[in-house]
Every structure is written in C-alpha cells, then in structure tokens.
Amino acid sequence: MRLYEHEAKDLLSQHGLDIPSQNIDGDEERIVKAQIMANNRKDIGAVRFADNLEEAGDIKQDMLDSSFEGAEPDEVLIEEKIDFTEEYYVSFMYDTDSRTPSMVFSREGGSGIEGRNAEKFPIEENSQFRFRQILKQQGIEGDDLVRLGSVLQSLFEAFLEEDARLLEVNPLAETEDGYVVLDAMMDLEDDASFRHDWNFSDRTVMKREKTDREVRAEKIDEDDHRGVAGKYTELDGDIGMMLAGGGASLTNMDALIEYGGSPANYTEYGGNPPGEKVYRLSKVIMSKPGLNGLWHVGGTANNTDVERTMDGFIKALREEKPDYPIVIRRDGPHADEAFENLRKVREELDLNMKLFRNDKPMTESAEDLMEMVREYKGEDE
Amino acid sequence: MSIFADKDTKLLVQGITGRAAREKTPHMIEYGTDVVAGVTPGKGGQEVHGVPVYDTVREAKKQHPEINTSLIYVPHFAAKDAVLEALNSGIQKINVTTERIPTRDMWELQEKLDNHEATLIGPTSVGVISPGKSKIGPIGGNRAEDAYTEGGIGIVSKSGGMTTETAQVVQKAGFGISTAMDIGGDKIAGTTFVEALKMFEDDPQTDAVVMFGELGGTYENQVADFLDSNPDFDMPVVAFITGKFTEDMPSQQYGHAGAVIRGDKNKPSYKEKVLNESGVHVVDVHHEIGKKIAEVL
C-alpha cells in the first residue's frame, strides 16, 4: 500500500520524528503540496509556495481542480515553509544482496538526487552504533554524528514497526531546531496488515487508466473469492493469452514472444477457480478485436480441477466461435474428462484447435501455435 | 544420496489439522515419506490420516525423538512463531509452504536460523522431493512419481508449478532427478540459489543443476559471483530466467531507493547476462533445458 505524503508524515510523527507544522500564523510563508504519487511533483506544478493564508487557499483550490499527468488529487497539504542548512537523503528497503534491510544515504539530498551518488549500507541489527558508523564514514562528526544517528535510527524503527517495504525521506532537512522530514514516501506491506489498524482509502498506482476489459476482469475476483481469475493486463498484440499458474504464465509469455508472437494480453489464473470465473475471464480475452490466435496454456496442475476450469473456457468458445487458430496445453486433475469435452466442442464448432497434454513441453506448444497463426494470416491476405 | 529430503527424513507437520495440510499429508505418506507426527496448538490428541497430533513441538519431539525435519503449514500470521518453535526443539531442517509472511518476520528469523545452524527452505515453497526416497510438501501433487524419476539432476526453482514442469522437461530428455526444491520467490529467502548449489556440490548423486529464476531480487546474480570466485566448482549449471517480457511493460518508479538498491540488477536480461559470463548455460525457452543438459553432460 503506497502512502500519500501526508499519511507517511503522520506515521513518522507518531514515531517521534519532526514534521512541518500545519498550524501557521496568517502571514507566514507556506508550501502547498498536491497529494499524488509522483516523484517529480515540483516539476509538474504539484508543489507551490504561498505568501499567506489566502493565497494558499487559492492554490489549494486550483490544485483540487487540476490533473497532474493524469493524477487528480483528493487532498492538498499546506505546511509551514522550513528554512534549513543541509538536506539529506535517507531511505530504507529490504535488500536481497545482504538479506537484511539496507539504508541508502546521501549528504546531498533534495531534488535531483537521481543524478547524484548515494550509497547503500546493510543494517544488520537495530542499534544506534550502526548509524554512527555510517555517518562517520560519510565524514559527519561531533554533535551532528550523535543527533543525526539517533534520527536515522528512529526512521529505521518506523520502517520496521510499520512493516514498510520502502521508506524514503527526501529531504531530511537540518534546521536550527533539529532534523525535519520535509517529504516522505512510504510503501506498507499488505501481507502484514493483520498486525496493524491501517485504515487508508483505496488507491491505484497505474501508469495509465484501466481499459474496459481490465475493469471487467477485475470484477471477476471481486464477485467471487474462490481462486484467482481476474488479473488481466491489455497489451498491443494479436494473440489472446489464457495462462494458468504464476511462474508458468511468465514463462509462456516469454516463449510466445521468442517464437515471434505478440501477446494481446497478460493474465494468470489459478488456485482452482470455479468454471464460471474462467468463463468470464475467457470472454474478456476473446472480446479483444483483431485476435489472430489464442493460447490456453498451463503446467500440470496440482490443485486446479482441469475439467471444471476447462468447462468455463469451453462455454466461452461456444459463444464466441473463434475462427482463428487455438492451441491448448494443459494437464492435471480430471484432464481426461476435460480433453474429451474439448474434442467434442472442436468437432461441433469445427474449430482450428490443437490439443496437447503434458507429453508436449509447455513452451514448445507456442511454436505450434505460431505456425498455425502464420498459415491463418496468410490465408486471410 | 540427495539433499534435504532423503529416506531418513522423519517429518513433523506443523499446522497438520488445517485444510491444505490434511489434504496433502496422505500424498506424502503414499509417496513413502515417514510422516511421524503433527502439531496444532489446542488440537493435541487428534489424528490426521493416522498421524498423531500434539499441542507443542516439544511434546511431539519427546514422543518421537527421531523427528529431524519440519514442514510448516500454518497461516502467515503464525509462521514466524512456528519456525521459532521448531528451532527451539532442535529441528534443523525446516520447509515453509506458507505464503505472504511479512518480510520483517523473515529477516528476524534469519539470525535465529544462523544461530541454530538450521536450513530453511521457503517461504512460499511447494516443497522438496528426492525421487524414490521422500517428498516434503505438496510438490508433484498425488502423482509425483510421474514427473520425478530418480537420477543425477538437481533442480532449484523460485516457482512451485515450474519445479514440476522443469522436472518433466528433464525427464523427457532422458535424465532423472536427485533432488528438486522450490525455494520460493520471497524477498528474503531462507535458502538462496547459491546455498542450494553448495548443497548440490556436496551431493555425490548430483551431476548437474538446473536453476529456474525469475525477475526481481539478486539471488540469481549471486550465482554468477559465486562461480567467479569458486573456479573449483565444476558441476554444470543450466539456467532459465522467466519474466523477460515484463521489461517492456510500464512500471512504477520506486523512489530513488529502488534505483540504488535494485537498479537494473533485478531484470531477467541482466541476470541472463551475468550468468552467461560466469559459465552458466542459459537457455531462452524453457523446454530447451532438456537439450542443454544433454549437451553439457
């Protein structure tokens, strides 16, 4: 769960970190910040300054009526403008290199950090000395070493205790009164929600608006929680992809591309979903215009009932009656019955469809499909 | 020989009375795994498919001192506690099927595992199988013998379903399996690719290793570093890395931290490159694994 800046700051303040005040005297200068998920808010006008209360109110209203690269803010944060002497960059993330959390730190924080050098340091244990070690290495000494070390440890504790996947503070400003979090980004781990009272509104972090088909697919899992059959990402290609299993679906996407195909979508179903869910997902996939082929592929299922799930797919075939080539490769519980039903529908509807069990390597069936697709496209021209 | 699971495996199933564990336990027994006992707090005195259930691991271990391996089948909020309980009773081989364990819990467990000199495979692991000897977890389902024949190829995979699919490709090429293990795709893995390779290196039955990697993390890249600094390692390694297509899809920028910690190193194409440079035999399409083994052995 990605947090907005004001939510992250609230959490950090609960862990004893200083954040800018939101109660400001009338004529003080203010900073007005649209609450959207973007790294470059200053550049796109989502962070602006105001000289007084009235101007801040006008900017806020203006922001609420605006769209920033497709993001429309629901909230605008107004804070006191802080004078500072130094800007630090600090972030925490788990790191597979060390199998520990790592801290990324730079003495030159603030905007443009992407272009500057920031080093990462594994944090093996939650102790203050570790932060002093790192700061000393960075040339920080005296009172600063002790005070900043203690602030870094508080940030690390917030990262741990809030079960964050990412905590990024940029900048952490050094002021006359101490260190203040001027901007913060936080991503909480949904898998740890059982031990928190998180109460954040729904949000999506997409690069683009969802397509109608993606919205329709999403509904499938919302309506029925048995198994998963609602993941669907629309792509530019012409081969419909009905993919079973997590690792297998990635592997098969790569295989199709390797054999010259272009996927019309990515999807992944699994966890033994009811036939009705598979039917709805199949309909979404087949509804994309301009398909030149369809690949229904998965490994040898351990749990998923192949007959039941294939029945959903067959129902969609009966309604759509595709004339483009289809390849199916699947095996697992009740696959005998499933393939009997597939042979029947192939005969009834006179489908251009090849059927494979697990004596055919999964990714090899991509080659078969692409051969059929080339023939199909050739006949059409 | 084989690794982690063998004919001397004496298995404890923690969380044995849950739905999934109840369903999978008979498959392990039918395969020949010695499932000695189960534990579910509050359900002591029950039986699951003839396996006695105890309230605590300590009690199970007292009644069955031969227990040497634990399979964790508990919900994610209880998983860390279950692993600690196994360690507390001196169990040094732990396989965790549980998915969605918070990363912090896995990090905190890491140090305890080191202190107890224990090996944890998982989390999010469908298990470990040493064909003809025993299987731990749901790996291969109730027809594990179809995909897994005994032989000299070790498999280590981040994907459960693809572990069995990989075994089938290996079998089709005329080879058998020494041990196949799913190490899971979690951020903090109990056993990494390198640690698995070291285990296979010490196993006289294993002649070559197949690794199935994917996008994300750097455990694959560590294999390249390991091979570069261990020129004595002479076992052929065949690798397939999945998820290349995702590199062309729009992705969410993950702050500057993402750029520094992950960079491009978590991309499949980068992993393939460094593995290739270190002498690993990388294949582009999954089923080419079989042909490649025949070539290098």
XYZ file of C-alpha atoms in Angstrom:
678
model
C 0.000 0.000 0.000
C 1.683 3.170 -1.216
C 1.002 6.070 1.135
C 0.492 9.670 0.239
C 2.986 12.127 1.692
C 0.647 13.354 4.433
C -0.155 9.786 5.542
C 3.530 8.870 5.695
C 4.315 12.016 7.664
C 1.544 11.257 10.152
C 3.028 7.809 10.776
C 6.555 9.199 11.132
C 5.380 11.848 13.546
C 3.851 9.086 15.682
C 7.363 7.624 15.846
C 8.722 10.872 17.272
C 10.078 12.418 14.081
C 9.618 16.132 13.424
C 7.427 17.177 10.510
C 6.500 20.719 9.387
C 3.611 22.301 11.248
C 0.211 22.671 9.630
C -0.904 25.357 12.108
C 0.624 28.516 10.728
C 0.128 32.192 11.585
C -1.681 34.242 8.931
C 1.201 35.939 7.109
C 3.807 33.212 7.261
C 5.040 31.670 4.031
C 3.565 28.301 3.203
C 4.208 25.342 0.959
C 1.210 23.830 -0.820
C 1.506 20.231 -1.975
C -0.953 18.190 -4.040
C -1.159 14.647 -2.656
C -0.400 12.484 -5.666
C 2.004 9.575 -6.243
C 4.693 11.171 -8.355
C 8.396 11.710 -7.807
C 8.654 14.940 -9.763
C 5.906 16.980 -8.132
C 7.819 20.268 -8.206
C 8.402 19.995 -11.959
C 4.736 19.416 -12.773
C 3.366 22.200 -10.572
C 2.086 19.932 -7.820
C 4.244 21.725 -5.213
C 3.935 25.504 -4.961
C 4.649 28.285 -2.470
C 2.211 30.836 -0.991
C 2.907 34.079 0.864
C -0.152 33.954 3.093
C -3.260 32.051 4.110
C -5.440 33.421 1.338
C -3.012 32.638 -1.457
C -2.518 29.143 -0.064
C -6.293 28.618 -0.162
C -6.443 29.729 -3.803
C -3.587 27.419 -4.816
C -5.203 24.530 -2.955
C -8.497 25.018 -4.801
C -6.640 25.314 -8.084
C -4.816 22.035 -7.404
C -8.008 20.204 -6.480
C -9.444 21.237 -9.855
C -6.303 20.151 -11.754
C -4.918 16.962 -13.168
C -1.171 16.242 -12.886
C -0.067 13.800 -15.572
C -3.395 12.023 -15.163
C -3.431 12.122 -11.348
C -6.236 14.145 -9.748
C -5.503 14.942 -6.104
C -8.184 14.373 -3.450
C -6.073 16.110 -0.824
C -3.760 19.095 -0.688
C -1.287 19.515 2.167
C -0.476 23.034 3.424
C 2.569 23.293 5.684
C 4.906 25.935 7.086
C 7.899 26.659 4.892
C 11.039 25.486 6.691
C 14.423 27.182 6.496
C 17.235 24.696 6.540
C 21.016 24.491 6.267
C 21.509 20.937 4.946
C 19.404 18.440 3.015
C 19.966 14.709 3.457
C 18.554 11.798 1.510
C 17.618 8.700 3.556
C 15.766 5.560 2.573
C 15.248 2.015 3.768
C 14.356 -1.099 1.809
C 14.944 -4.845 2.162
C 17.893 -5.917 0.066
C 18.379 -9.395 -1.392
C 22.171 -8.826 -1.601
C 22.508 -8.950 2.179
C 19.106 -10.446 3.115
C 18.726 -7.511 5.515
C 17.252 -4.024 5.323
C 19.582 -1.555 3.639
C 19.823 2.183 4.129
C 20.598 4.465 1.223
C 22.100 7.737 2.415
C 23.390 10.893 0.808
C 24.616 14.185 2.285
C 23.307 15.913 -0.810
C 19.588 15.257 -0.696
C 16.742 17.233 -2.182
C 15.574 17.301 -5.765
C 17.910 15.938 -8.390
C 19.096 13.112 -6.105
C 18.746 10.717 -9.046
C 21.790 12.294 -10.645
C 23.950 12.186 -7.523
C 25.822 9.438 -5.790
C 24.047 7.722 -2.910
C 25.499 4.663 -1.241
C 23.682 1.738 0.320
C 24.546 0.244 3.686
C 23.165 -3.021 5.043
C 21.624 -2.667 8.514
C 22.236 -5.997 10.221
C 20.681 -5.015 13.516
C 18.610 -2.265 15.000
C 21.293 -0.439 17.005
C 22.346 3.206 17.075
C 26.037 2.461 16.660
C 25.429 1.192 13.121
C 24.115 4.586 12.073
C 27.038 6.378 13.729
C 29.444 4.076 11.863
C 27.836 5.001 8.558
C 27.702 8.734 9.306
C 31.329 8.824 10.443
C 32.266 7.095 7.198
C 30.431 9.931 5.427
C 32.514 12.497 7.252
C 29.929 13.602 9.794
C 31.314 14.340 13.267
C 30.630 15.964 16.639
C 27.103 16.641 17.873
C 25.707 16.005 14.392
C 27.012 12.449 14.471
C 25.049 11.685 17.627
C 21.887 13.632 16.822
C 21.551 12.578 13.195
C 22.426 8.983 14.142
C 19.556 8.957 16.571
C 17.133 10.399 13.971
C 18.191 7.767 11.432
C 17.542 5.031 13.941
C 14.075 6.452 14.640
C 13.366 6.365 10.922
C 14.593 2.777 10.771
C 12.337 1.835 13.681
C 9.388 3.404 11.901
C 10.304 1.379 8.796
C 10.374 -1.846 10.837
C 7.433 -1.283 13.135
C 5.129 -0.084 10.371
C 6.108 -3.074 8.214
C 7.173 -0.848 5.354
C 8.635 -2.198 2.131
C 10.028 1.246 1.411
C 10.578 4.372 3.464
C 12.151 7.272 1.632
C 12.743 10.697 3.190
C 13.956 13.347 0.780
C 14.923 15.679 2.065
C 15.574 15.230 5.729
C 16.323 18.874 6.493
C 18.772 20.095 9.117
C 17.386 23.230 10.795
C 18.374 25.287 13.815
C 15.942 23.236 15.889
C 16.880 19.798 14.629
C 16.055 17.440 11.776
C 12.720 17.731 9.968
C 11.096 15.350 7.464
C 10.177 17.626 4.545
C 8.960 14.925 2.167
C 8.332 11.223 2.675
C 7.326 8.257 0.604
C 6.224 5.024 2.228
C 5.007 1.689 0.925
C 3.476 -0.612 3.530
C 3.497 -4.374 3.126
C -0.079 -5.594 2.675
C 0.917 -9.044 3.958
C 1.493 -7.542 7.415
C -1.925 -5.885 7.650
C -3.018 -8.459 10.245
C -0.975 -6.680 12.917
C -1.929 -3.089 12.082
C -5.081 -0.964 12.142
C -4.413 0.510 8.751
C -7.349 2.479 7.504
C -6.308 4.012 4.210
C -8.632 4.716 1.307
C -8.428 2.590 -1.854
C -5.892 3.695 -4.413
C -4.370 2.520 -7.619
C -0.853 3.186 -8.764
C -1.156 2.702 -12.512
C 0.851 4.290 -15.270
C -2.296 4.611 -17.353
C -6.079 4.446 -16.964
C -7.543 0.922 -16.862
C -9.172 -0.300 -20.064
C -12.798 -1.507 -20.058
C -11.605 -5.097 -20.327
C -9.267 -4.669 -17.358
C -12.130 -3.282 -15.294
C -14.396 -6.166 -16.345
C -11.702 -8.697 -15.394
C -11.118 -7.093 -12.009
C -14.806 -7.569 -11.199
C -14.425 -11.358 -11.621
C -12.344 -11.733 -8.453
C -14.342 -9.110 -6.569
C -17.581 -11.041 -7.153
C -16.211 -14.427 -6.104
C -13.138 -15.010 -3.958
C -12.572 -18.691 -4.814
C -9.322 -18.965 -6.774
C -7.918 -16.188 -8.940
C -9.152 -15.383 -12.462
C -9.301 -11.593 -12.537
C -5.794 -10.498 -13.426
C -5.797 -9.096 -16.949
C -3.451 -6.551 -18.499
C -4.239 -5.452 -22.022
C -1.313 -5.304 -24.453
C -0.902 -4.339 -28.095
C -0.551 -7.768 -29.705
C -2.919 -10.125 -31.532
C -2.556 -13.435 -29.664
C -5.030 -13.970 -26.831
C -3.273 -15.441 -23.791
C -5.193 -17.676 -21.371
C -2.454 -18.505 -18.881
C -2.589 -20.751 -15.826
C -0.123 -20.549 -12.938
C 2.228 -17.781 -11.794
C 5.680 -18.934 -12.890
C 4.223 -20.727 -15.908
C 2.366 -17.661 -17.161
C 5.569 -15.577 -17.172
C 7.470 -18.387 -18.871
C 4.822 -18.744 -21.561
C 4.638 -15.015 -22.272
C 8.391 -15.079 -22.911
C 8.059 -18.217 -25.059
C 5.370 -16.745 -27.329
C 7.490 -13.649 -27.933
C 10.546 -15.851 -28.549
C 8.620 -17.634 -31.361
C 7.596 -14.361 -32.987
C 4.175 -13.891 -31.409
C 2.796 -10.733 -29.888
C 0.571 -11.161 -26.810
C -2.778 -9.327 -26.787
C -2.859 -9.512 -23.016
C -1.239 -10.880 -19.905
C -3.315 -12.882 -17.473
C -2.866 -15.536 -14.829
C -5.482 -17.807 -13.306
C -5.003 -20.384 -10.612
C -5.913 -21.604 -7.162
C -8.719 -23.815 -8.506
C -11.249 -21.121 -9.500
C -14.852 -22.125 -10.346
C -15.682 -22.643 -14.038
C -17.844 -19.525 -14.095
C -14.844 -17.314 -13.281
C -12.763 -18.940 -16.004
C -15.697 -18.424 -18.395
C -15.818 -14.702 -17.629
C -12.044 -14.319 -17.993
C -12.135 -16.231 -21.311
C -14.862 -13.893 -22.557
C -12.767 -10.846 -21.650
C -9.745 -12.265 -23.500
C -11.735 -13.266 -26.604
C -13.550 -9.912 -26.725
C -10.440 -8.057 -27.846
C -10.847 -7.195 -31.523
C -8.320 -8.329 -34.120
C -7.126 -11.565 -32.499
C -5.189 -13.906 -34.791
C -4.712 -16.723 -32.319
C -5.459 -17.969 -28.825
C -3.194 -19.929 -26.500
C -4.599 -21.625 -23.417
C -1.580 -22.981 -21.604
C -0.519 -24.114 -18.183
C 1.602 -26.706 -16.447
C 0.424 -29.921 -14.867
C -1.896 -28.610 -12.175
C -1.583 -29.900 -8.621
C -4.780 -28.422 -7.217
C -6.777 -26.872 -10.026
C -9.523 -29.103 -11.419
C -8.786 -29.065 -15.157
C -12.249 -30.320 -16.162
C -14.068 -27.678 -14.165
C -11.883 -24.782 -15.321
C -11.852 -26.010 -18.938
C -15.670 -26.171 -18.886
C -15.696 -22.408 -18.336
C -13.356 -21.925 -21.295
C -15.480 -24.242 -23.486
C -18.636 -22.278 -22.667
C -16.891 -19.119 -23.929
C -15.752 -20.962 -27.083
C -19.358 -21.954 -27.817
C -20.485 -18.335 -27.589
C -17.565 -16.749 -29.459
C -16.969 -19.493 -32.077
C -13.480 -18.161 -32.963
C -12.197 -18.856 -36.479
C -8.575 -18.073 -35.556
C -6.225 -20.895 -34.504
C -6.239 -22.133 -30.915
C -3.673 -24.229 -29.056
C -4.368 -25.783 -25.686
C -1.717 -27.386 -23.500
C -2.770 -28.425 -20.039
C -2.765 -31.369 -17.635
C -3.673 -32.189 -14.067
C -6.673 -33.477 -12.092
C -9.549 -34.635 -14.379
C -7.639 -33.747 -17.541
C -9.021 -36.887 -19.307
C -12.570 -35.582 -18.996
C -11.522 -32.038 -19.897
C -9.842 -33.148 -23.140
C -12.819 -35.350 -24.051
C -15.019 -32.243 -23.772
C -12.543 -30.194 -25.797
C -12.519 -32.750 -28.609
C -16.320 -32.649 -28.671
C -16.539 -28.878 -28.969
C -13.797 -28.861 -31.601
C -15.853 -31.226 -33.754
C -19.168 -29.467 -33.138
C -17.884 -25.979 -33.957
C -15.273 -27.118 -36.488
C -12.572 -25.195 -34.614
C -8.973 -24.829 -35.822
C -7.660 -26.111 -32.486
C -4.718 -28.300 -31.411
C -4.798 -30.118 -28.077
C -1.775 -31.161 -26.026
C -1.274 -32.875 -22.671
C 1.947 -32.876 -20.654
C 3.811 -35.184 -23.008
C 4.289 -31.958 -25.003
C 6.614 -29.479 -23.263
C 4.610 -26.411 -22.351
C 6.684 -23.787 -24.157
C 7.043 -25.983 -27.249
C 3.326 -25.579 -27.947
C 3.991 -21.871 -28.636
C 5.858 -22.980 -31.743
C 2.820 -24.982 -32.909
C 0.515 -22.038 -32.372
C 2.735 -19.588 -34.228
C 2.948 -21.951 -37.191
C -0.862 -22.091 -37.321
C -1.102 -18.306 -36.924
C 1.203 -17.663 -39.862
C -0.865 -20.018 -42.002
C -4.095 -18.338 -40.855
C -2.826 -14.839 -41.602
C -1.507 -15.997 -44.992
C -4.890 -17.413 -45.992
C -6.583 -14.185 -44.997
C -4.431 -11.949 -47.181
C 22.358 -39.523 -1.513
C 20.272 -36.450 -2.286
C 19.808 -33.258 -0.326
C 17.446 -32.060 2.428
C 14.879 -34.827 1.839
C 16.012 -38.451 1.815
C 14.985 -41.871 3.053
C 15.969 -40.935 6.611
C 13.609 -37.962 6.681
C 11.381 -38.127 9.765
C 8.820 -35.453 9.212
C 6.795 -33.285 11.565
C 3.927 -31.292 10.027
C 3.188 -28.067 11.913
C -0.385 -26.991 11.259
C -1.378 -30.520 10.216
C -5.073 -30.102 11.042
C -5.571 -27.261 8.541
C -7.441 -27.903 5.295
C -4.456 -27.919 2.941
C -2.190 -29.929 5.252
C -4.932 -32.534 5.770
C -5.282 -32.869 2.006
C -1.535 -33.102 1.259
C -0.389 -35.306 4.145
C -1.730 -38.569 2.617
C 0.101 -37.778 -0.656
C 3.382 -37.599 1.246
C 2.644 -40.831 3.118
C 1.674 -42.651 -0.096
C 4.891 -41.456 -1.698
C 6.836 -43.066 1.137
C 7.671 -40.108 3.348
C 7.803 -41.031 7.014
C 5.337 -38.520 8.483
C 5.917 -39.116 12.163
C 3.782 -36.517 13.896
C 1.823 -33.319 13.568
C 1.361 -30.249 15.736
C -1.574 -27.900 16.057
C -1.877 -25.945 19.298
C -5.150 -26.885 21.013
C -5.731 -29.979 18.851
C -3.427 -32.362 20.713
C -4.732 -35.947 20.920
C -6.352 -35.925 17.455
C -5.113 -37.910 14.462
C -4.805 -36.908 10.793
C -4.640 -39.914 8.441
C -3.219 -41.972 11.299
C -0.592 -39.351 12.214
C -0.750 -38.352 15.911
C -1.269 -34.645 16.620
C 0.380 -32.831 19.535
C -0.153 -29.392 21.087
C 3.516 -28.395 21.055
C 6.602 -29.307 19.050
C 8.397 -30.093 22.307
C 5.815 -32.781 23.097
C 5.978 -34.242 19.584
C 9.756 -34.361 19.751
C 9.650 -36.018 23.184
C 7.356 -38.757 21.922
C 9.199 -39.054 18.583
C 12.842 -38.101 19.156
C 13.670 -39.238 15.614
C 11.957 -36.158 14.098
C 14.598 -34.306 12.022
C 12.572 -32.152 9.629
C 9.545 -29.890 9.960
C 7.064 -28.840 7.301
C 5.376 -25.542 8.180
C 1.759 -25.339 7.034
C 0.455 -22.620 9.369
C -1.194 -19.289 8.361
C 1.126 -16.380 7.631
C 0.489 -14.526 10.888
C 1.643 -17.590 12.866
C 4.524 -18.680 10.643
C 7.398 -16.937 12.415
C 6.285 -18.378 15.743
C 6.030 -21.858 14.243
C 9.588 -21.676 12.861
C 10.883 -20.461 16.238
C 9.089 -23.355 17.922
C 10.755 -25.862 15.593
C 14.182 -24.301 16.223
C 13.559 -24.307 19.956
C 13.103 -28.076 19.830
C 16.329 -28.554 17.917
C 14.883 -29.215 14.454
C 17.440 -28.086 11.878
C 15.624 -28.726 8.597
C 12.551 -26.614 8.009
C 10.456 -26.286 4.864
C 7.922 -23.436 4.837
C 4.932 -23.646 2.483
C 3.253 -20.584 3.987
C 2.817 -17.644 1.608
C 2.653 -13.942 2.429
C 4.890 -13.968 5.502
C 5.866 -10.353 6.275
C 9.416 -9.566 5.147
C 10.326 -8.307 8.597
C 9.485 -11.712 10.099
C 11.738 -13.479 7.632
C 14.572 -11.043 8.350
C 14.187 -11.575 12.079
C 14.219 -15.345 11.580
C 17.395 -15.214 9.531
C 19.639 -14.619 12.546
C 17.928 -17.344 14.595
C 18.429 -19.833 11.778
C 22.135 -18.998 11.718
C 22.412 -19.413 15.496
C 20.764 -22.825 15.315
C 22.739 -23.817 12.208
C 19.411 -24.658 10.634
C 18.361 -24.743 6.978
C 15.047 -23.206 5.994
C 13.677 -23.746 2.504
C 10.991 -21.246 1.549
C 8.815 -19.487 2.429
C 6.198 -19.849 -0.319
C 7.713 -23.231 -1.184
C 5.729 -26.167 -2.604
C 8.374 -28.401 -1.123
C 11.336 -30.641 -1.740
C 11.405 -34.050 -3.401
C 14.162 -36.637 -3.663
C 12.645 -39.182 -6.071
C 12.400 -42.699 -4.751
C 13.171 -41.517 -1.213
C 10.760 -38.963 0.142
C 8.897 -35.781 -0.598
C 8.155 -32.896 1.718
C 5.180 -30.667 0.926
C 2.694 -30.713 -1.946
C 5.378 -30.846 -4.664
C 4.263 -33.071 -7.541
C 0.776 -33.498 -6.056
C -0.545 -37.031 -5.723
C 1.275 -38.211 -8.854
C 4.802 -37.090 -8.031
C 6.259 -40.310 -9.468
C 5.031 -39.321 -12.960
C 7.229 -36.232 -13.211
C 10.061 -37.144 -10.879
C 12.237 -40.153 -11.687
C 15.451 -40.779 -9.800
C 18.685 -39.582 -11.386
C 21.523 -37.107 -11.316
C 19.995 -33.694 -11.982
C 19.346 -31.254 -9.141
C 16.612 -28.653 -9.599
C 16.320 -25.411 -7.667
C 13.419 -23.151 -8.574
C 11.720 -19.971 -7.435
C 8.379 -21.165 -8.835
C 6.435 -24.110 -7.435
C 4.487 -25.088 -10.529
C 7.546 -24.705 -12.717
C 9.588 -27.030 -10.498
C 7.478 -29.961 -11.665
C 7.310 -28.666 -15.240
C 11.108 -28.419 -15.250
C 11.404 -31.974 -13.916
C 9.204 -33.149 -16.799
C 11.402 -31.440 -19.377
C 14.479 -33.026 -17.757
C 12.799 -36.428 -17.764
C 11.791 -36.094 -21.419
C 15.444 -35.534 -22.269
C 16.242 -38.869 -20.630
C 17.510 -37.725 -17.243
C 16.322 -38.185 -13.681
C 16.313 -36.002 -10.605
C 18.476 -36.218 -7.461
C 16.548 -33.563 -5.543
C 14.164 -30.838 -6.702
C 13.421 -27.933 -4.407
C 11.246 -24.862 -4.622
C 12.993 -22.066 -2.717
C 10.091 -19.642 -3.266
C 10.192 -16.154 -4.705
C 10.024 -14.123 -1.494
C 12.265 -11.126 -0.937
C 14.106 -12.813 1.927
C 14.619 -16.468 1.095
C 15.679 -18.998 3.721
C 17.812 -20.749 1.103
C 19.218 -18.905 -1.896
C 20.355 -20.285 -5.242
C 23.985 -20.184 -4.086
C 23.212 -22.064 -0.875
C 21.330 -24.675 -2.876
C 24.246 -25.007 -5.308
C 26.624 -25.625 -2.401
C 24.360 -28.393 -1.121
C 24.228 -29.979 -4.566
C 28.001 -29.706 -4.875
C 28.386 -31.873 -1.760
C 25.933 -34.470 -3.037
C 27.590 -37.365 -4.900
C 24.315 -38.226 -6.675
C 24.044 -34.835 -8.389
C 25.884 -34.379 -11.714
C 24.364 -31.080 -12.873
C 21.983 -28.437 -11.574
C 19.091 -26.688 -13.278
C 18.031 -23.349 -11.831
C 14.711 -21.674 -12.604
C 14.977 -17.984 -11.797
C 12.727 -15.028 -12.372
C 12.579 -11.252 -12.350
C 13.190 -9.492 -9.038
C 15.908 -9.661 -6.408
C 19.531 -10.611 -6.928
C 19.750 -14.250 -5.811
C 20.381 -15.317 -9.425
C 23.211 -12.791 -9.774
C 24.852 -14.156 -6.641
C 25.348 -17.432 -8.513
C 27.499 -15.581 -11.035
C 29.584 -14.055 -8.233
C 29.870 -17.434 -6.535
C 31.082 -19.192 -9.681
C 33.532 -16.392 -10.461
C 35.141 -16.747 -7.040
C 34.984 -20.572 -6.933
C 36.738 -21.845 -10.047
C 36.832 -25.333 -8.464
C 33.086 -25.671 -8.773
C 32.922 -27.967 -11.787
C 29.279 -29.036 -11.884
C 27.449 -27.774 -14.988
C 24.644 -25.327 -14.222
C 21.772 -24.787 -16.661
C 19.546 -21.777 -16.057
C 16.280 -20.380 -17.298
C 15.143 -16.927 -16.160
C 11.486 -16.071 -16.612
C 9.726 -12.732 -16.996
C 11.701 -11.041 -19.775
C 8.540 -9.610 -21.310
C 7.903 -7.514 -18.203
C 10.866 -5.311 -19.092
C 8.807 -3.791 -21.907
C 5.785 -3.100 -19.739
C 5.186 0.218 -17.948
C 6.462 0.038 -14.392
C 6.041 2.205 -11.354
C 9.139 4.078 -10.297
C 10.061 3.005 -6.781
C 11.695 6.154 -5.472
C 15.423 6.674 -5.686
C 15.922 3.789 -3.255
C 14.594 1.415 -5.900
C 17.121 2.723 -8.380
C 20.078 2.375 -5.993
C 19.202 -0.980 -4.433
C 17.631 -2.691 -7.408
C 18.820 -0.761 -10.413
C 18.758 -2.990 -13.461
C 20.126 -5.904 -11.489
C 16.703 -7.392 -10.863
C 15.858 -7.599 -14.576
C 15.848 -11.000 -16.283
C 18.066 -9.781 -19.132
C 20.724 -8.594 -16.667
C 20.584 -11.895 -14.789
C 20.989 -13.859 -18.017
C 23.954 -11.727 -18.973
C 25.931 -12.175 -15.736
C 25.108 -15.889 -15.538
C 26.275 -16.392 -19.114
C 29.503 -14.563 -18.415
C 30.187 -16.861 -15.457
C 29.824 -20.019 -17.481
C 26.226 -20.895 -16.660
C 24.352 -22.428 -19.595
C 21.380 -20.098 -20.031
C 18.507 -21.166 -22.277
C 15.992 -18.756 -23.872
C 12.942 -21.022 -23.884
C 12.035 -23.286 -21.015
C 11.857 -26.646 -22.798
C 15.386 -26.167 -24.179
C 16.613 -27.081 -20.690
C 16.431 -30.771 -21.623
C 18.522 -30.429 -24.757
C 21.045 -28.247 -22.949
C 21.623 -30.836 -20.204
C 22.267 -33.495 -22.827
C 24.786 -31.128 -24.418
C 26.742 -30.273 -21.274
C 26.815 -33.670 -19.568
